[in-house]
């Protein structure tokens, strides 16, 4: 809870306007110079921004849980594991986006509408950029210490949007693994355990990766675009463990600290799967805990991600 966006756990109700919409509302000030790749916005009231974060978190978390819930074995082609890999990847990608937002960072593309609004407000305060503000993938981070939302364009010409995002996620997890050691809550042993798990996650994000933190994207690309790893017919050279990945497809429902991230030497797709499922499990644990801690009405999660999780469990019980 210490690392959540301050006040986010108290947001209750259902909302439809995300951070992009909040920027277009232009209800903020600009007290610092805007460049072609950065800006700083100061909201007069935090509540609308928190509701915007909540909207995006719910939307993306539902996409994550629904995607991973549809990882199913084909009775016709039991060796077919390509879509297990692809769906598990996207579920983790969505989950990582939602987790970053819970921690206060929104990583999203800013289009013409948002760029126009930031430029217009900056011009009013005398801080219009000397050259046009770039469109692209921005890291938007809110600081409660300064009451500022900082936006930085992060997508480099040599990196795709997914690779750029995973670098941001990797950097945040790397810092978080250190920060939890000095957190006041919990016992020293529990803090050490969480720190170790986060460090293991960070290590897997960088496993055999050509760029910082993007290994999951590398595996997804290899399966999705190059049909590698014997996941597609005729499954030539497929290792015996691959069809067994379906037996672990629901491990994202477990306590994330119970998932083994380290013992998968020579089984890259198993390492990939458990890393993805760990990220999804982190999100699941976070949203359920946050929903529980809302003291002023029904948490925003109960109108989205938690509602989906409850519905999924109900339907699973009916089929067993």
Coordinates of C-alpha atoms in Angstrom, one line a residue:
X1 CA 0.0 0.0 0.0
X2 CA 2.9 2.3 0.7
X3 CA 3.9 2.3 -3.0
X4 CA 0.4 2.8 -4.4
X5 CA -0.5 6.1 -6.0
X6 CA -1.6 8.0 -2.9
X7 CA -5.4 8.1 -2.5
X8 CA -6.0 5.7 -5.3
X9 CA -7.3 3.0 -2.9
X10 CA -10.1 5.4 -1.7
X11 CA -11.5 6.0 -5.2
X12 CA -15.1 4.6 -5.3
X13 CA -17.6 4.4 -8.0
X14 CA -17.6 3.8 -11.8
X15 CA -15.8 6.2 -14.2
X16 CA -15.2 6.2 -18.0
X17 CA -12.6 9.0 -18.6
X18 CA -9.0 8.0 -18.5
X19 CA -5.8 10.0 -18.2
X20 CA -5.9 10.9 -21.9
X21 CA -9.4 12.4 -21.3
X22 CA -8.2 14.2 -18.2
X23 CA -5.4 15.9 -20.2
X24 CA -8.0 17.0 -22.8
X25 CA -10.1 18.6 -20.1
X26 CA -7.3 21.1 -19.5
X27 CA -8.0 21.5 -15.8
X28 CA -4.4 21.9 -14.7
X29 CA -1.7 24.5 -14.7
X30 CA 1.7 24.6 -16.4
X31 CA 4.4 26.2 -14.3
X32 CA 7.5 24.8 -16.0
X33 CA 8.9 25.1 -19.5
X34 CA 7.5 22.5 -22.0
X35 CA 9.9 21.0 -24.5
X36 CA 9.4 18.9 -27.6
X37 CA 9.5 15.7 -25.5
X38 CA 8.5 16.7 -21.9
X39 CA 6.0 18.6 -19.8
X40 CA 4.9 19.0 -16.2
X41 CA 1.2 19.5 -15.3
X42 CA 0.0 20.7 -11.9
X43 CA -3.6 19.6 -11.0
X44 CA -5.5 22.0 -8.7
X45 CA -7.5 19.0 -7.4
X46 CA -6.2 15.5 -7.3
X47 CA -9.5 13.6 -7.3
X48 CA -10.2 14.0 -11.1
X49 CA -6.7 12.6 -11.9
X50 CA -7.2 9.7 -9.4
X51 CA -10.5 8.8 -11.1
X52 CA -8.8 8.9 -14.5
X53 CA -6.1 6.6 -13.3
X54 CA -8.8 4.3 -11.8
X55 CA -10.6 4.2 -15.1
X56 CA -7.5 3.1 -17.0
X57 CA -6.5 0.6 -14.4
X58 CA -9.9 -1.1 -14.5
X59 CA -10.0 -1.2 -18.3
X60 CA -6.5 -2.7 -18.7
X61 CA -6.8 -5.1 -15.7
X62 CA -10.1 -6.6 -17.1
X63 CA -8.3 -7.1 -20.5
X64 CA -5.5 -8.9 -18.7
X65 CA -7.8 -11.2 -16.7
X66 CA -10.1 -12.0 -19.6
X67 CA -7.2 -12.8 -21.9
X68 CA -5.5 -15.2 -19.5
X69 CA -8.8 -16.8 -18.7
X70 CA -9.0 -17.8 -22.3
X71 CA -5.8 -19.8 -22.5
X72 CA -7.3 -23.1 -23.4
X73 CA -5.9 -26.4 -24.8
X74 CA -7.1 -27.5 -28.2
X75 CA -8.6 -31.0 -28.0
X76 CA -7.9 -31.4 -31.8
X77 CA -4.3 -30.2 -31.6
X78 CA -3.0 -30.8 -28.0
X79 CA 0.6 -29.9 -29.0
X80 CA -0.5 -26.5 -30.3
X81 CA 1.0 -24.0 -27.8
X82 CA 1.4 -20.9 -29.9
X83 CA -1.7 -19.2 -28.7
X84 CA -0.9 -20.1 -25.1
X85 CA 2.3 -18.1 -25.5
X86 CA 0.7 -15.2 -27.3
X87 CA -2.3 -14.9 -25.0
X88 CA -0.2 -15.3 -21.9
X89 CA 2.1 -12.6 -23.1
X90 CA -0.6 -10.1 -23.8
X91 CA -2.3 -10.8 -20.5
X92 CA 1.1 -10.0 -18.8
X93 CA 1.6 -6.9 -20.9
X94 CA -1.8 -5.6 -19.9
X95 CA -1.2 -6.5 -16.3
X96 CA 2.2 -4.7 -16.2
X97 CA 0.5 -1.6 -17.6
X98 CA -2.1 -1.7 -14.9
X99 CA 0.5 -2.3 -12.1
X100 CA 2.6 0.7 -13.3
X101 CA -0.5 2.8 -13.0
X102 CA -1.2 1.5 -9.5
X103 CA 2.3 2.7 -8.7
X104 CA 1.6 6.1 -10.1
X105 CA 3.0 5.8 -13.7
X106 CA 0.9 5.7 -16.8
X107 CA 2.6 4.6 -19.9
X108 CA 0.5 5.5 -22.9
X109 CA 0.6 7.1 -26.3
X110 CA -0.4 10.8 -26.5
X111 CA -2.2 11.7 -29.7
X112 CA -3.0 15.0 -31.4
X113 CA -5.8 15.8 -29.0
X114 CA -3.7 15.5 -25.8
X115 CA -0.7 17.3 -27.5
X116 CA -3.0 20.2 -28.5
X117 CA -4.4 20.5 -25.0
X118 CA -1.0 20.5 -23.2
X119 CA 0.3 23.1 -25.7
X120 CA -2.7 25.3 -25.3
X121 CA -2.5 25.4 -21.5
X122 CA 1.3 25.9 -21.6
X123 CA 0.8 28.8 -23.9
X124 CA -1.6 30.5 -21.5
X125 CA 1.1 30.3 -18.7
X126 CA 3.9 31.4 -21.0
X127 CA 5.6 28.1 -21.3
X128 CA 4.6 27.0 -24.9
X129 CA 7.3 24.7 -26.4
X130 CA 9.7 26.3 -28.8
X131 CA 9.0 23.4 -31.2
X132 CA 6.0 21.2 -31.5
X133 CA 5.4 18.7 -28.7
X134 CA 6.1 15.2 -30.0
X135 CA 3.4 12.6 -30.3
X136 CA 4.3 9.1 -29.1
X137 CA 4.6 6.9 -26.1
X138 CA 4.8 8.9 -22.9
X139 CA 5.7 8.0 -19.3
X140 CA 3.3 10.0 -17.1
X141 CA 4.4 9.9 -13.5
X142 CA 2.6 11.6 -10.7
X143 CA 4.6 12.9 -7.7
X144 CA 2.6 13.5 -4.5
X145 CA 5.6 15.3 -3.0
X146 CA 5.4 18.1 -5.7
X147 CA 1.7 17.5 -6.9
X148 CA 3.0 17.3 -10.4
X149 CA 2.3 14.9 -13.3
X150 CA 5.5 14.7 -15.4
X151 CA 5.3 13.5 -19.0
X152 CA 8.3 12.3 -20.9
X153 CA 8.3 10.9 -24.4
X154 CA 10.1 7.6 -24.1
X155 CA 9.8 5.7 -27.4
X156 CA 13.2 5.8 -29.2
X157 CA 13.3 5.4 -33.0
X158 CA 15.1 2.1 -32.6
X159 CA 12.6 0.6 -30.2
X160 CA 9.1 -0.6 -30.7
X161 CA 6.3 0.4 -28.3
X162 CA 6.4 -2.9 -26.5
X163 CA 10.2 -2.8 -26.0
X164 CA 10.0 0.8 -24.8
X165 CA 7.3 -0.1 -22.3
X166 CA 9.1 -3.2 -20.9
X167 CA 12.2 -1.1 -20.3
X168 CA 10.1 1.3 -18.2
X169 CA 8.5 -1.6 -16.3
X170 CA 11.9 -3.2 -15.7
X171 CA 13.3 0.0 -14.3
X172 CA 10.4 0.4 -11.9
X173 CA 10.6 -3.2 -10.7
X174 CA 14.3 -2.9 -10.2
X175 CA 13.8 0.2 -8.0
X176 CA 10.8 -1.4 -6.2
X177 CA 12.8 -4.5 -5.2
X178 CA 15.2 -2.2 -3.3
X179 CA 12.5 0.1 -2.0
X180 CA 10.5 -2.6 -0.2
X181 CA 13.6 -3.5 1.9
X182 CA 13.3 -0.1 3.7
X183 CA 9.5 -0.1 3.9
X184 CA 8.1 0.2 7.4
X185 CA 5.3 -2.3 6.9
X186 CA 5.7 -6.1 7.5
X187 CA 8.5 -8.0 9.0
X188 CA 12.1 -7.9 7.8
X189 CA 11.7 -11.5 6.6
X190 CA 8.6 -10.7 4.5
X191 CA 10.2 -7.6 3.0
X192 CA 13.3 -9.7 2.1
X193 CA 11.1 -12.3 0.5
X194 CA 9.2 -9.8 -1.6
X195 CA 12.4 -8.1 -2.6
X196 CA 13.9 -11.4 -3.7
X197 CA 10.8 -12.3 -5.8
X198 CA 10.9 -8.9 -7.5
X199 CA 14.6 -9.3 -8.2
X200 CA 13.9 -12.7 -9.8
X201 CA 11.2 -11.1 -11.9
X202 CA 13.6 -8.4 -13.0
X203 CA 16.2 -11.0 -13.9
X204 CA 13.7 -12.9 -16.0
X205 CA 12.6 -9.7 -17.8
X206 CA 16.3 -9.4 -18.9
X207 CA 16.9 -13.1 -19.6
X208 CA 18.8 -13.5 -22.9
X209 CA 17.3 -10.1 -23.9
X210 CA 19.0 -7.9 -26.5
X211 CA 17.5 -4.8 -24.8
X212 CA 16.8 -3.9 -21.2
X213 CA 13.8 -5.8 -19.8
X214 CA 12.2 -6.9 -23.1
X215 CA 12.8 -10.7 -23.1
X216 CA 9.0 -11.5 -22.9
X217 CA 8.5 -9.4 -26.0
X218 CA 11.4 -11.2 -27.7
X219 CA 9.7 -14.6 -27.1
X220 CA 6.3 -13.4 -28.2
X221 CA 7.7 -12.0 -31.4
X222 CA 9.5 -15.2 -32.1
X223 CA 6.3 -17.3 -31.7
X224 CA 3.9 -14.8 -33.2
X225 CA 5.9 -13.6 -36.2
X226 CA 8.5 -16.2 -36.9
X227 CA 6.6 -19.3 -35.8
X228 CA 9.5 -20.5 -33.7
X229 CA 9.9 -22.7 -30.6
X230 CA 8.0 -25.6 -32.2
X231 CA 4.7 -24.1 -31.0
X232 CA 3.0 -24.4 -34.4
X233 CA 2.2 -27.4 -36.6
X234 CA 4.0 -29.7 -37.4
X235 CA 5.7 -29.1 -33.9
X236 CA 9.0 -30.4 -35.3
X237 CA 11.4 -30.9 -32.4
X238 CA 8.9 -29.9 -29.8
X239 CA 10.1 -30.7 -26.3
X240 CA 7.9 -32.9 -24.1
X241 CA 7.3 -30.2 -21.5
X242 CA 5.5 -27.7 -23.9
X243 CA 2.0 -29.3 -23.9
X244 CA 2.3 -29.5 -20.1
X245 CA 2.3 -25.7 -20.0
X246 CA -1.5 -25.9 -20.1
X247 CA -1.5 -27.5 -16.7
X248 CA 0.1 -24.3 -15.3
X249 CA -2.2 -21.9 -17.2
X250 CA -4.2 -21.0 -14.1
X251 CA -1.2 -20.4 -11.8
X252 CA -1.8 -16.6 -12.0
X253 CA -4.6 -17.2 -9.4
X254 CA -2.0 -18.2 -6.8
X255 CA -0.2 -16.1 -4.3
X256 CA 2.7 -14.6 -6.4
X257 CA 5.3 -15.3 -3.8
X258 CA 4.6 -19.0 -4.2
X259 CA 5.5 -19.0 -7.9
X260 CA 9.0 -20.4 -8.8
X261 CA 10.7 -17.9 -11.1
X262 CA 14.2 -19.3 -11.0
X263 CA 14.2 -23.1 -11.6
X264 CA 13.7 -23.4 -15.4
X265 CA 17.1 -24.0 -16.9
X266 CA 16.7 -25.2 -20.5
X267 CA 13.0 -24.6 -20.5
X268 CA 12.6 -21.1 -21.9
X269 CA 8.9 -21.2 -22.5
X270 CA 8.2 -22.4 -19.0
X271 CA 10.3 -19.5 -17.7
X272 CA 8.4 -17.2 -20.0
X273 CA 5.0 -18.6 -18.8
X274 CA 5.7 -18.4 -15.1
X275 CA 7.1 -14.9 -15.5
X276 CA 4.0 -13.7 -17.2
X277 CA 1.8 -15.4 -14.7
X278 CA 3.7 -13.9 -11.9
X279 CA 3.0 -10.4 -13.2
X280 CA -0.7 -11.2 -13.6
X281 CA -0.8 -12.7 -10.1
X282 CA 0.8 -9.5 -8.8
X283 CA -2.0 -7.5 -10.4
X284 CA -4.7 -9.8 -9.1
X285 CA -3.3 -9.6 -5.5
X286 CA -3.1 -5.8 -5.8
X287 CA -6.6 -5.1 -7.0
X288 CA -8.2 -7.4 -4.5
X289 CA -6.3 -5.9 -1.7
X290 CA -7.0 -2.4 -2.9
X291 CA -10.7 -3.1 -3.2
X292 CA -10.7 -4.4 0.4
X293 CA -9.1 -1.3 1.7
X294 CA -11.5 1.2 0.2
X295 CA -13.3 2.8 3.2
X296 CA -15.6 5.2 1.5
X297 CA -18.1 3.2 -0.6
X298 CA -17.5 0.5 -3.2
X299 CA -14.0 0.5 -4.7
X300 CA -13.7 1.3 -8.4
X301 CA -12.3 -2.2 -8.8
X302 CA -15.7 -3.7 -7.9
X303 CA -17.1 -2.3 -11.1
X304 CA -14.4 -3.8 -13.3
X305 CA -11.6 -6.1 -12.5
X306 CA -12.9 -7.6 -9.3
X307 CA -16.4 -8.0 -10.9
X308 CA -14.8 -10.0 -13.7
X309 CA -12.7 -12.1 -11.3
X310 CA -15.9 -12.9 -9.3
X311 CA -17.8 -13.8 -12.5
X312 CA -15.0 -16.0 -13.7
X313 CA -14.9 -17.9 -10.4
X314 CA -18.6 -18.4 -10.5
X315 CA -18.6 -19.8 -14.0
X316 CA -15.6 -22.0 -13.2
X317 CA -17.5 -23.6 -10.3
X318 CA -20.5 -24.3 -12.5
X319 CA -18.3 -26.3 -14.9
X320 CA -16.7 -28.4 -12.3

